[in-house]
PDB file of C-alpha atoms in Angstrom:
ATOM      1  CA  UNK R 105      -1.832   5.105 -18.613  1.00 78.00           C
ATOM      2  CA  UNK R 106      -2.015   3.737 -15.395  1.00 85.00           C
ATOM      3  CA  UNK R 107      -3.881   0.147 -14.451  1.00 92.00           C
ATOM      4  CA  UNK R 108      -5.605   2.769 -11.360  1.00 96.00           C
ATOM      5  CA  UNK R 109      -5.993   6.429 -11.637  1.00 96.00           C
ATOM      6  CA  UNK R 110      -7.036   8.784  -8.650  1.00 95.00           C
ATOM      7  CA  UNK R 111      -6.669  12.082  -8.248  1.00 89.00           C
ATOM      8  CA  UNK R 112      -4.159  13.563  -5.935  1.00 87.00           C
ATOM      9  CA  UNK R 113      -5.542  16.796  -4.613  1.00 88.00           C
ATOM     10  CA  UNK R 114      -5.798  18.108  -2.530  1.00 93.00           C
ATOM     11  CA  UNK R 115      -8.552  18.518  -1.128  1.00 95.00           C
ATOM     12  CA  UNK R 116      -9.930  20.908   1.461  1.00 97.00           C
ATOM     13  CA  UNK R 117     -13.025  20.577   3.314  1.00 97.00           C
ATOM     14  CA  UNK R 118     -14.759  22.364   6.449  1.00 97.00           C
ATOM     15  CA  UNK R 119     -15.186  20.069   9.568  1.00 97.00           C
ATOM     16  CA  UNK R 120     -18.455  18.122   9.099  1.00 97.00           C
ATOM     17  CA  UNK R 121     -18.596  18.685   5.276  1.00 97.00           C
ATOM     18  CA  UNK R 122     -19.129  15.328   3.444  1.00 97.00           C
ATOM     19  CA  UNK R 123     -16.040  13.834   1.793  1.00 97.00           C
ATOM     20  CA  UNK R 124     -16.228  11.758  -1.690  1.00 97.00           C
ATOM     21  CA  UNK R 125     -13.324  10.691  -3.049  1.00 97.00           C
ATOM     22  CA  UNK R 126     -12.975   8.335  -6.086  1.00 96.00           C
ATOM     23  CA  UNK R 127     -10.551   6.087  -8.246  1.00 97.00           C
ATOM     24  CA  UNK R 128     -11.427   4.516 -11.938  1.00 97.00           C
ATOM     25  CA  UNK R 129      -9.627   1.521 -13.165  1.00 97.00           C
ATOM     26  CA  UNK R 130      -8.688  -0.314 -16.322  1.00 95.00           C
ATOM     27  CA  UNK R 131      -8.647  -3.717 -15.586  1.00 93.00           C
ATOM     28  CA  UNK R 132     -11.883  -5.778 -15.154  1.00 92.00           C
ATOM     29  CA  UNK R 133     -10.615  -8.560 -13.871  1.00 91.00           C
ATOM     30  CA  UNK R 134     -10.328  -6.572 -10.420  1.00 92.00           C
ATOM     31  CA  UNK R 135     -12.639  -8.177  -7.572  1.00 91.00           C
ATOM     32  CA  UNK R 136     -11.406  -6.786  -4.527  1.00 92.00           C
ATOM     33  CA  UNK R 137     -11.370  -3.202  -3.470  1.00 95.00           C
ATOM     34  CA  UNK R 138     -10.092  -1.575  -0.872  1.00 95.00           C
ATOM     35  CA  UNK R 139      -9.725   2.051   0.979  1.00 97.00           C
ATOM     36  CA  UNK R 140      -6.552   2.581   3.096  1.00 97.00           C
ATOM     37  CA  UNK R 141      -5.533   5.984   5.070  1.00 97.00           C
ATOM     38  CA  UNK R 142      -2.169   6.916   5.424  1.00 97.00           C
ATOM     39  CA  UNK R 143      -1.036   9.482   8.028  1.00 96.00           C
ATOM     40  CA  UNK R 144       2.060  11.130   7.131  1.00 93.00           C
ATOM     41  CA  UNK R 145       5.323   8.970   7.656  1.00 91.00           C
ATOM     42  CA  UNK R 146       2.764   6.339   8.186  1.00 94.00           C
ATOM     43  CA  UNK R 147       2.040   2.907   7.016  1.00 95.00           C
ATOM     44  CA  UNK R 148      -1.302   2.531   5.272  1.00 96.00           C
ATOM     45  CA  UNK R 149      -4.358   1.131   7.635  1.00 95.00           C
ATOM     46  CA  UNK R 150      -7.146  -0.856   5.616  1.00 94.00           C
ATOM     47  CA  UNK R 151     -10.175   1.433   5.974  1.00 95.00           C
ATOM     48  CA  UNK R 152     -12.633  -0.443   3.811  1.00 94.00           C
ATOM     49  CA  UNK R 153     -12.406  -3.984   2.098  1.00 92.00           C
ATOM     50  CA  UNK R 154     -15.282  -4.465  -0.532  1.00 91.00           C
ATOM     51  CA  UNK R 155     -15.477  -7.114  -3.067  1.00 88.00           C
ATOM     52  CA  UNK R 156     -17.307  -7.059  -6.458  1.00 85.00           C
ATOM     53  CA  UNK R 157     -19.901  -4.560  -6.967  1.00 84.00           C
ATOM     54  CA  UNK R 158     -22.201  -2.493  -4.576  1.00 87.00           C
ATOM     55  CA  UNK R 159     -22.027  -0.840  -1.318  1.00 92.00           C
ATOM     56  CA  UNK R 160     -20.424  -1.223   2.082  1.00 93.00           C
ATOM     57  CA  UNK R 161     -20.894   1.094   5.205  1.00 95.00           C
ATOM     58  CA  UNK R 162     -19.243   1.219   7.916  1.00 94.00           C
ATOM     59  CA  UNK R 163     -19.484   4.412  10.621  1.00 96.00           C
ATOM     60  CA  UNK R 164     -18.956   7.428   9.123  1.00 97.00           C
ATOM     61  CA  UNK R 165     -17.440   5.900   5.569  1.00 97.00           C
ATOM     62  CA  UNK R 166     -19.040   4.236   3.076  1.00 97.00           C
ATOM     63  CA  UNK R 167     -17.395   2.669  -0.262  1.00 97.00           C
ATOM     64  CA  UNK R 168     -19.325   2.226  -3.010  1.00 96.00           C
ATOM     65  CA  UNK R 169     -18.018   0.327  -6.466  1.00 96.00           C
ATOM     66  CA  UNK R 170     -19.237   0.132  -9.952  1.00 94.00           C
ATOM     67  CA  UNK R 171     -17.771  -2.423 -11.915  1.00 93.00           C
ATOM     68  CA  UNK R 172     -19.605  -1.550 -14.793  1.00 93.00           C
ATOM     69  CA  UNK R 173     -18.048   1.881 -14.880  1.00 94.00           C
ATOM     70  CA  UNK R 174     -15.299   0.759 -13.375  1.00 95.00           C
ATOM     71  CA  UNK R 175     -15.299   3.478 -10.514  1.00 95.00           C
ATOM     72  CA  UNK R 176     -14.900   3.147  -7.127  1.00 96.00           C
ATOM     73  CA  UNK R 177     -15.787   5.906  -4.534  1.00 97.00           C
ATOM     74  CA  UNK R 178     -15.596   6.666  -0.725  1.00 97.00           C
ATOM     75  CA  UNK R 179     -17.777   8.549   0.751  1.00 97.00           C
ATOM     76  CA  UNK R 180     -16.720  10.127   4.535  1.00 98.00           C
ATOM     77  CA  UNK R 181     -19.841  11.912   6.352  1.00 97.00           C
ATOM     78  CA  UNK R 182     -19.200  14.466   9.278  1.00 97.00           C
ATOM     79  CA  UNK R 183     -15.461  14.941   8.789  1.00 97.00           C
ATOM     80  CA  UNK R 184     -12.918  15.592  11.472  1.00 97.00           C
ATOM     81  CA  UNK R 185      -9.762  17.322  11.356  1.00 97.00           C
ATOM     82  CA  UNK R 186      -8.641  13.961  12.438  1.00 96.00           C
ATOM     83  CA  UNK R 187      -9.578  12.313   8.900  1.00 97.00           C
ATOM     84  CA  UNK R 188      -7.038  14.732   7.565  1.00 97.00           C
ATOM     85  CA  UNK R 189      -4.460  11.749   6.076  1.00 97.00           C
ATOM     86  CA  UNK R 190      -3.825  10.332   2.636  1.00 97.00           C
ATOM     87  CA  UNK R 191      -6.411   8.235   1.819  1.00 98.00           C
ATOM     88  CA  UNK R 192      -5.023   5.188  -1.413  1.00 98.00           C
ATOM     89  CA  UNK R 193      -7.836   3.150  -3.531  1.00 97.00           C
ATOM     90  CA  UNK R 194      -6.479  -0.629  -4.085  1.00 96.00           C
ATOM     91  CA  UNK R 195      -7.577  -3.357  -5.981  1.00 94.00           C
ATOM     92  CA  UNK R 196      -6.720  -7.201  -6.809  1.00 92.00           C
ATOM     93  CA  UNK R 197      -7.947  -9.615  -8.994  1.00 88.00           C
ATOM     94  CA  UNK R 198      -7.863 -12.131  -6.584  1.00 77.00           C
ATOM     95  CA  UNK R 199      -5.234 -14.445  -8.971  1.00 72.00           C
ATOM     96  CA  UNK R 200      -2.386 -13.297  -6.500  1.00 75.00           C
ATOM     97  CA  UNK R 201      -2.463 -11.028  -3.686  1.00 83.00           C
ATOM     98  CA  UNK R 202      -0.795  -7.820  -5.317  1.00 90.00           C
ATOM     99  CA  UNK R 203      -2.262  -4.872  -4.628  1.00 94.00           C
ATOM    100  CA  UNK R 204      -2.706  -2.339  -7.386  1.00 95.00           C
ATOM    101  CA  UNK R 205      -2.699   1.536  -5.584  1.00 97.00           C
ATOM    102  CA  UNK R 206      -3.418   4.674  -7.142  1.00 97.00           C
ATOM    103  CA  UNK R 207      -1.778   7.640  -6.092  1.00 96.00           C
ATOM    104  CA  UNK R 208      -3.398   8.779  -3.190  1.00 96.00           C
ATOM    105  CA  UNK R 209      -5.149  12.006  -2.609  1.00 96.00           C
ATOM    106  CA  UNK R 210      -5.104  14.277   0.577  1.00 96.00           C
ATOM    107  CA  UNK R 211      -7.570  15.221   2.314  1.00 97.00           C
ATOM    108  CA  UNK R 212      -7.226  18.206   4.939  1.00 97.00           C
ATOM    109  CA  UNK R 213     -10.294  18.824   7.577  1.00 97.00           C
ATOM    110  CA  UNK R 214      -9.988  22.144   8.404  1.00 97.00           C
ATOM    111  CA  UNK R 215     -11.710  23.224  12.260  1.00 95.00           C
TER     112      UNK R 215
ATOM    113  CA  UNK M1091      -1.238  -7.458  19.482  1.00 56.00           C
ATOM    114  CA  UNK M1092       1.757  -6.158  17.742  1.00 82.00           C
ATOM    115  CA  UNK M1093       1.705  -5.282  14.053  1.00 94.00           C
ATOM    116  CA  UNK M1094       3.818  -5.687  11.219  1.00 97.00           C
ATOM    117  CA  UNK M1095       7.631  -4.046  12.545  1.00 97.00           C
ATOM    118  CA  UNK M1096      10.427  -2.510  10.248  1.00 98.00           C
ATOM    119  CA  UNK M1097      13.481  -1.953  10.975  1.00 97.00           C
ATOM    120  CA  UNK M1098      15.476   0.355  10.086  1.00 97.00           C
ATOM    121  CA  UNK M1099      13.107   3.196   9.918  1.00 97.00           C
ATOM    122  CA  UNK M1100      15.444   5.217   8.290  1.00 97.00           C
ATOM    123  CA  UNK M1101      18.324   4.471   6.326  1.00 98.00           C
ATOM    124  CA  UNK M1102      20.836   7.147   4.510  1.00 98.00           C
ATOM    125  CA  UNK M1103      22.903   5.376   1.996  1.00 98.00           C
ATOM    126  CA  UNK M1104      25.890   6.842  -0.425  1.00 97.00           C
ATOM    127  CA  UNK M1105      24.975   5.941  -3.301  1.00 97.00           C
ATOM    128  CA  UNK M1106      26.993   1.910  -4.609  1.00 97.00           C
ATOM    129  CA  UNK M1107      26.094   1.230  -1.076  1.00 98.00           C
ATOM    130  CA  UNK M1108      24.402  -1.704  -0.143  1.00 98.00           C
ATOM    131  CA  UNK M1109      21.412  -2.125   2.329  1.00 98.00           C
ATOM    132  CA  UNK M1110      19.337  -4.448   4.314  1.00 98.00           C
ATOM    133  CA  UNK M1111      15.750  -3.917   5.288  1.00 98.00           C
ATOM    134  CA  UNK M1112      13.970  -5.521   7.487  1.00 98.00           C
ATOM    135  CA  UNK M1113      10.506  -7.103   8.394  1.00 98.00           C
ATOM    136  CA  UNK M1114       8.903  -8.655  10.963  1.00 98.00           C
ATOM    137  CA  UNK M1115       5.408  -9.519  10.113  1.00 97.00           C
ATOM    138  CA  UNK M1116       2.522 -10.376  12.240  1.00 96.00           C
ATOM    139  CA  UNK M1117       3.138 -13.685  14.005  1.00 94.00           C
ATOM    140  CA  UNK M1118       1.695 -16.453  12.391  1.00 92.00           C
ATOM    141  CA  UNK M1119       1.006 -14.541   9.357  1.00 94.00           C
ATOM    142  CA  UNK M1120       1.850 -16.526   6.103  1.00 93.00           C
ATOM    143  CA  UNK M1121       1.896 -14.309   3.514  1.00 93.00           C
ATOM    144  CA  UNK M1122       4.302 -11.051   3.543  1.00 95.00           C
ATOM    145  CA  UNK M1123       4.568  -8.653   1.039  1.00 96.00           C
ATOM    146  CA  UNK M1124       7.401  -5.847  -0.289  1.00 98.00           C
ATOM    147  CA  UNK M1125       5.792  -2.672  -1.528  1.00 98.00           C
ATOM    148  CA  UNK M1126       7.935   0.833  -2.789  1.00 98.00           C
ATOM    149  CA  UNK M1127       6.168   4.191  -2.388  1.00 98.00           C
ATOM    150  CA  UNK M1128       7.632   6.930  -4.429  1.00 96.00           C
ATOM    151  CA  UNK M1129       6.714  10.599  -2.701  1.00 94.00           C
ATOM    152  CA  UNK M1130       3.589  11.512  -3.754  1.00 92.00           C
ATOM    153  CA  UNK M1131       2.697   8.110  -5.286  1.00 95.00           C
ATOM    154  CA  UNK M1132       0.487   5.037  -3.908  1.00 96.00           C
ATOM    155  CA  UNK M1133       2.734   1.950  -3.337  1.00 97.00           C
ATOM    156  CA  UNK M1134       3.861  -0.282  -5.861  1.00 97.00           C
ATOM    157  CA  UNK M1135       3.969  -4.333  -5.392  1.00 96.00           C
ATOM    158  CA  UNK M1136       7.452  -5.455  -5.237  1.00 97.00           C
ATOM    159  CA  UNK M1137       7.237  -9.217  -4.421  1.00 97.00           C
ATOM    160  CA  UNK M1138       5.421 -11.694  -2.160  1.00 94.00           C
ATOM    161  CA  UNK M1139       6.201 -14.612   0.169  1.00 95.00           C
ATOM    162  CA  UNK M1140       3.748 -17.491   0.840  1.00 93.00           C
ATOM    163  CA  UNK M1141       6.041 -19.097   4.053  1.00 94.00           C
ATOM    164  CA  UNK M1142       9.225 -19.210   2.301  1.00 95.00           C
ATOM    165  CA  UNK M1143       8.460 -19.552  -1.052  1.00 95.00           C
ATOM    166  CA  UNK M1144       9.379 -16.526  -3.263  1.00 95.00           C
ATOM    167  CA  UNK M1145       5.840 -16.885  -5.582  1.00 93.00           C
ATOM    168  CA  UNK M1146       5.860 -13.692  -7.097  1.00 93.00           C
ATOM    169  CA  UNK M1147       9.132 -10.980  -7.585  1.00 94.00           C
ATOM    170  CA  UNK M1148       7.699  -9.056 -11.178  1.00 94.00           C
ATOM    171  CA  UNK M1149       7.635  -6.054  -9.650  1.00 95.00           C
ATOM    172  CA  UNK M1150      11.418  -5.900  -8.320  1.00 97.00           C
ATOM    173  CA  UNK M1151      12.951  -3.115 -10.751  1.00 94.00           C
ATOM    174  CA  UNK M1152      16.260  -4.777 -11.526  1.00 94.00           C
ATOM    175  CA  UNK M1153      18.701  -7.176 -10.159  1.00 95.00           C
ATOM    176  CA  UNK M1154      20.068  -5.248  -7.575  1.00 97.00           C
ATOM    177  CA  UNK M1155      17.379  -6.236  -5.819  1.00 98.00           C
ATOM    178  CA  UNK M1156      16.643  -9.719  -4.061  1.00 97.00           C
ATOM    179  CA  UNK M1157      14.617 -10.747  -1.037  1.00 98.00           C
ATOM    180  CA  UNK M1158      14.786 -13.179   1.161  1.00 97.00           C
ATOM    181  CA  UNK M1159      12.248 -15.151   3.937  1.00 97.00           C
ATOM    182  CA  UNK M1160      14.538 -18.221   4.633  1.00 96.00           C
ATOM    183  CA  UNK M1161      12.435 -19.655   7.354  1.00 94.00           C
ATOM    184  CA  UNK M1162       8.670 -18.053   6.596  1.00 92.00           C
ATOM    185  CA  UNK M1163       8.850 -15.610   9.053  1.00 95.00           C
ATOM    186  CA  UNK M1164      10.956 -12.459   9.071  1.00 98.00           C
ATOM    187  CA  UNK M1165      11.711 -10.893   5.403  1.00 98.00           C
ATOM    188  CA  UNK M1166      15.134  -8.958   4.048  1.00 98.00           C
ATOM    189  CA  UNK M1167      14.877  -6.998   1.402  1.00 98.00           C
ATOM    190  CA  UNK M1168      18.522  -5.840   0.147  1.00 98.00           C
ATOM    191  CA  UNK M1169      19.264  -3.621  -2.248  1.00 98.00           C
ATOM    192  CA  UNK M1170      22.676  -3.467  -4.111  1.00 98.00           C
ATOM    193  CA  UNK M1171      25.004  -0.593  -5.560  1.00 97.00           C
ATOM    194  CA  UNK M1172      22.024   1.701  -4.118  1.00 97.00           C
ATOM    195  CA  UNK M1173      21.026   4.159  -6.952  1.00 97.00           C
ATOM    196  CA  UNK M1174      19.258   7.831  -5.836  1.00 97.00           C
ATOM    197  CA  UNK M1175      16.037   6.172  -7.863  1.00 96.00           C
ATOM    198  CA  UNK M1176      15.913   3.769  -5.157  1.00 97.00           C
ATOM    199  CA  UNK M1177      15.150   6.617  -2.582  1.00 98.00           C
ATOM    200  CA  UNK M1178      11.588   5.904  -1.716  1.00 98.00           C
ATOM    201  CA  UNK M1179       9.803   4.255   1.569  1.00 98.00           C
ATOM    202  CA  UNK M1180       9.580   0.442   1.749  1.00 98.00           C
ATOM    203  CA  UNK M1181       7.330  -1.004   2.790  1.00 98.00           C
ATOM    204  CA  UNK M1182       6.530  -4.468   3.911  1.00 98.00           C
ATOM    205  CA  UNK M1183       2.881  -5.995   4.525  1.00 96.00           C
ATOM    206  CA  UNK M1184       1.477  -9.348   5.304  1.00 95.00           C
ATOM    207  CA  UNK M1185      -1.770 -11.622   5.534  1.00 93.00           C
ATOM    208  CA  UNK M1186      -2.579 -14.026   7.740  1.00 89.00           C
ATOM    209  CA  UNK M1187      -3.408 -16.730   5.100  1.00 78.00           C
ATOM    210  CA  UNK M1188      -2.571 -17.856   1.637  1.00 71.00           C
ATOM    211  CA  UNK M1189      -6.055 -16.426   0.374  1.00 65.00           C
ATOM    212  CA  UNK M1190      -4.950 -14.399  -2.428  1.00 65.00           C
ATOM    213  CA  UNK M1191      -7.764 -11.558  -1.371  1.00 71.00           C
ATOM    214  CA  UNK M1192      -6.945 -12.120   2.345  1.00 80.00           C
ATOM    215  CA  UNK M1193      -6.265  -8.991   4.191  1.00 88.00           C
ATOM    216  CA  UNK M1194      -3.023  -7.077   3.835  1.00 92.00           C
ATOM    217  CA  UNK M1195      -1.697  -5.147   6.993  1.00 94.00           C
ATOM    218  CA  UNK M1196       0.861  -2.984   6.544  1.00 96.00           C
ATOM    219  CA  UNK M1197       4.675  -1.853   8.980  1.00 97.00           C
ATOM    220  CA  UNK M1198       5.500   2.049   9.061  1.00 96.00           C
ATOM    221  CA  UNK M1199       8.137   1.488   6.268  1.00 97.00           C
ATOM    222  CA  UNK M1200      11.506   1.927   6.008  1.00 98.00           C
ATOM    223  CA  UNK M1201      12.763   5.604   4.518  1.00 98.00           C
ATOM    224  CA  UNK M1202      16.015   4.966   2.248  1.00 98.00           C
ATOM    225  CA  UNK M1203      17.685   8.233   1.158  1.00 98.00           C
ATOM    226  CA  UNK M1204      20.206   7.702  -1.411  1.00 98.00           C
ATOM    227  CA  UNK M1205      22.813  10.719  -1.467  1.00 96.00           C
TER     228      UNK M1205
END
């Protein structure tokens, strides 16, 4: 079983539909959670850096984490067809700066 | 300001080749990192730099493969006798401290096709 589990899709959602997309973990010492998008051929761009428990917001998105469940989510409100990208949970436990990814799901915004 | 360059962005290899990728991070930055991406999968860590210093390699595969930051700044990451496995983007991030939680931003990766 993998340390972070998402599921790939993918998804398809009307432009302006809202968007939640989610990633549970195994390992509880993880502190520091994070949301990247990845257009295709693409390096990944940090959407959404949270740490410990609770929410963030920030425009449209919004990243929520439960450490007790040990579920993370991302919520994206209005969608655009430009929001159609890969979008990776990551975590760290802080002890080293390795980033632990799950697989990624995609996400297409159709007009 | 510019971001984290690689270099090749693609690379075809024969497979028992040997190749060099390369990274330039952000200027200044001191960490850098080495991440593989699979198709279809998230990345997986590789190894990380703090300056020069090689603090963390658990996640190289085998011992074909060895990187390099001699002077803190730009990163190689070679691979040796190139397997098809290897075929996968690289990719190569780095932060602008030694904060273990500090910020990680990420170069467009390098595509390695092993024939």
């Amino acid at each position: 079983q993998k340390e972070v589990e998402q599921d790939p899709g993918p998804l398809s959602v009307p432009e302006g539909a809202i968007v939640s997309l989610n990633c549970t973990y195994s390992n509880s010492a993880f502190q520091y959670f994070m949301w990247y998008r990845q257009y295709s051929r693409k390096g990944p761009e940090l959407l959404m850096y949270t740490y410990s428990s609770g929410n963030k917001e920030d425009g449209r998105f919004t990243a929520q984490v439960d450490k007790s469940s040990k579920y993370i989510s991302l919520f994206i409100r209005d969608s655009q067809p430009s929001d159609s990208a890969t979008y990776l949970c990551a975590m760290s436990s802080g002890n080293t700066g390795k980033l632990i990814f799950g697989q990624g799901t995609t996400l297409q915004v159709k007009p | 300001g510019a971001g984290v360059s690689q270099s090749p962005r693609y690379k075809v290899a024969k497979r028992g080749q040997d190749v060099a990728l390369r990274c330039d991070p952000i200027s200044g930055h001191v960490s850098l990192f080495w991440y593989q991406q699979a198709l279809g999968q998230g990345p997986e860590f590789l190894t990380y730099f703090q300056n020069e210093a090689q603090l963390d390699k658990s996640g190289l595969p085998s011992d074909r493969f060895f990187a390099e930051r001699p002077e803190g700044s730009v990163s190689t990451l070679k691979i040796q006798r190139t397997q098809q496995e290897d075929s996968a983007v690289y990719l190569c991030a780095s932060s602008s401290t030694s904060g273990n939680a500090d910020t990680q931003y990420f170069g467009p990766g390098t595509r390695l096709t092993v024939l």
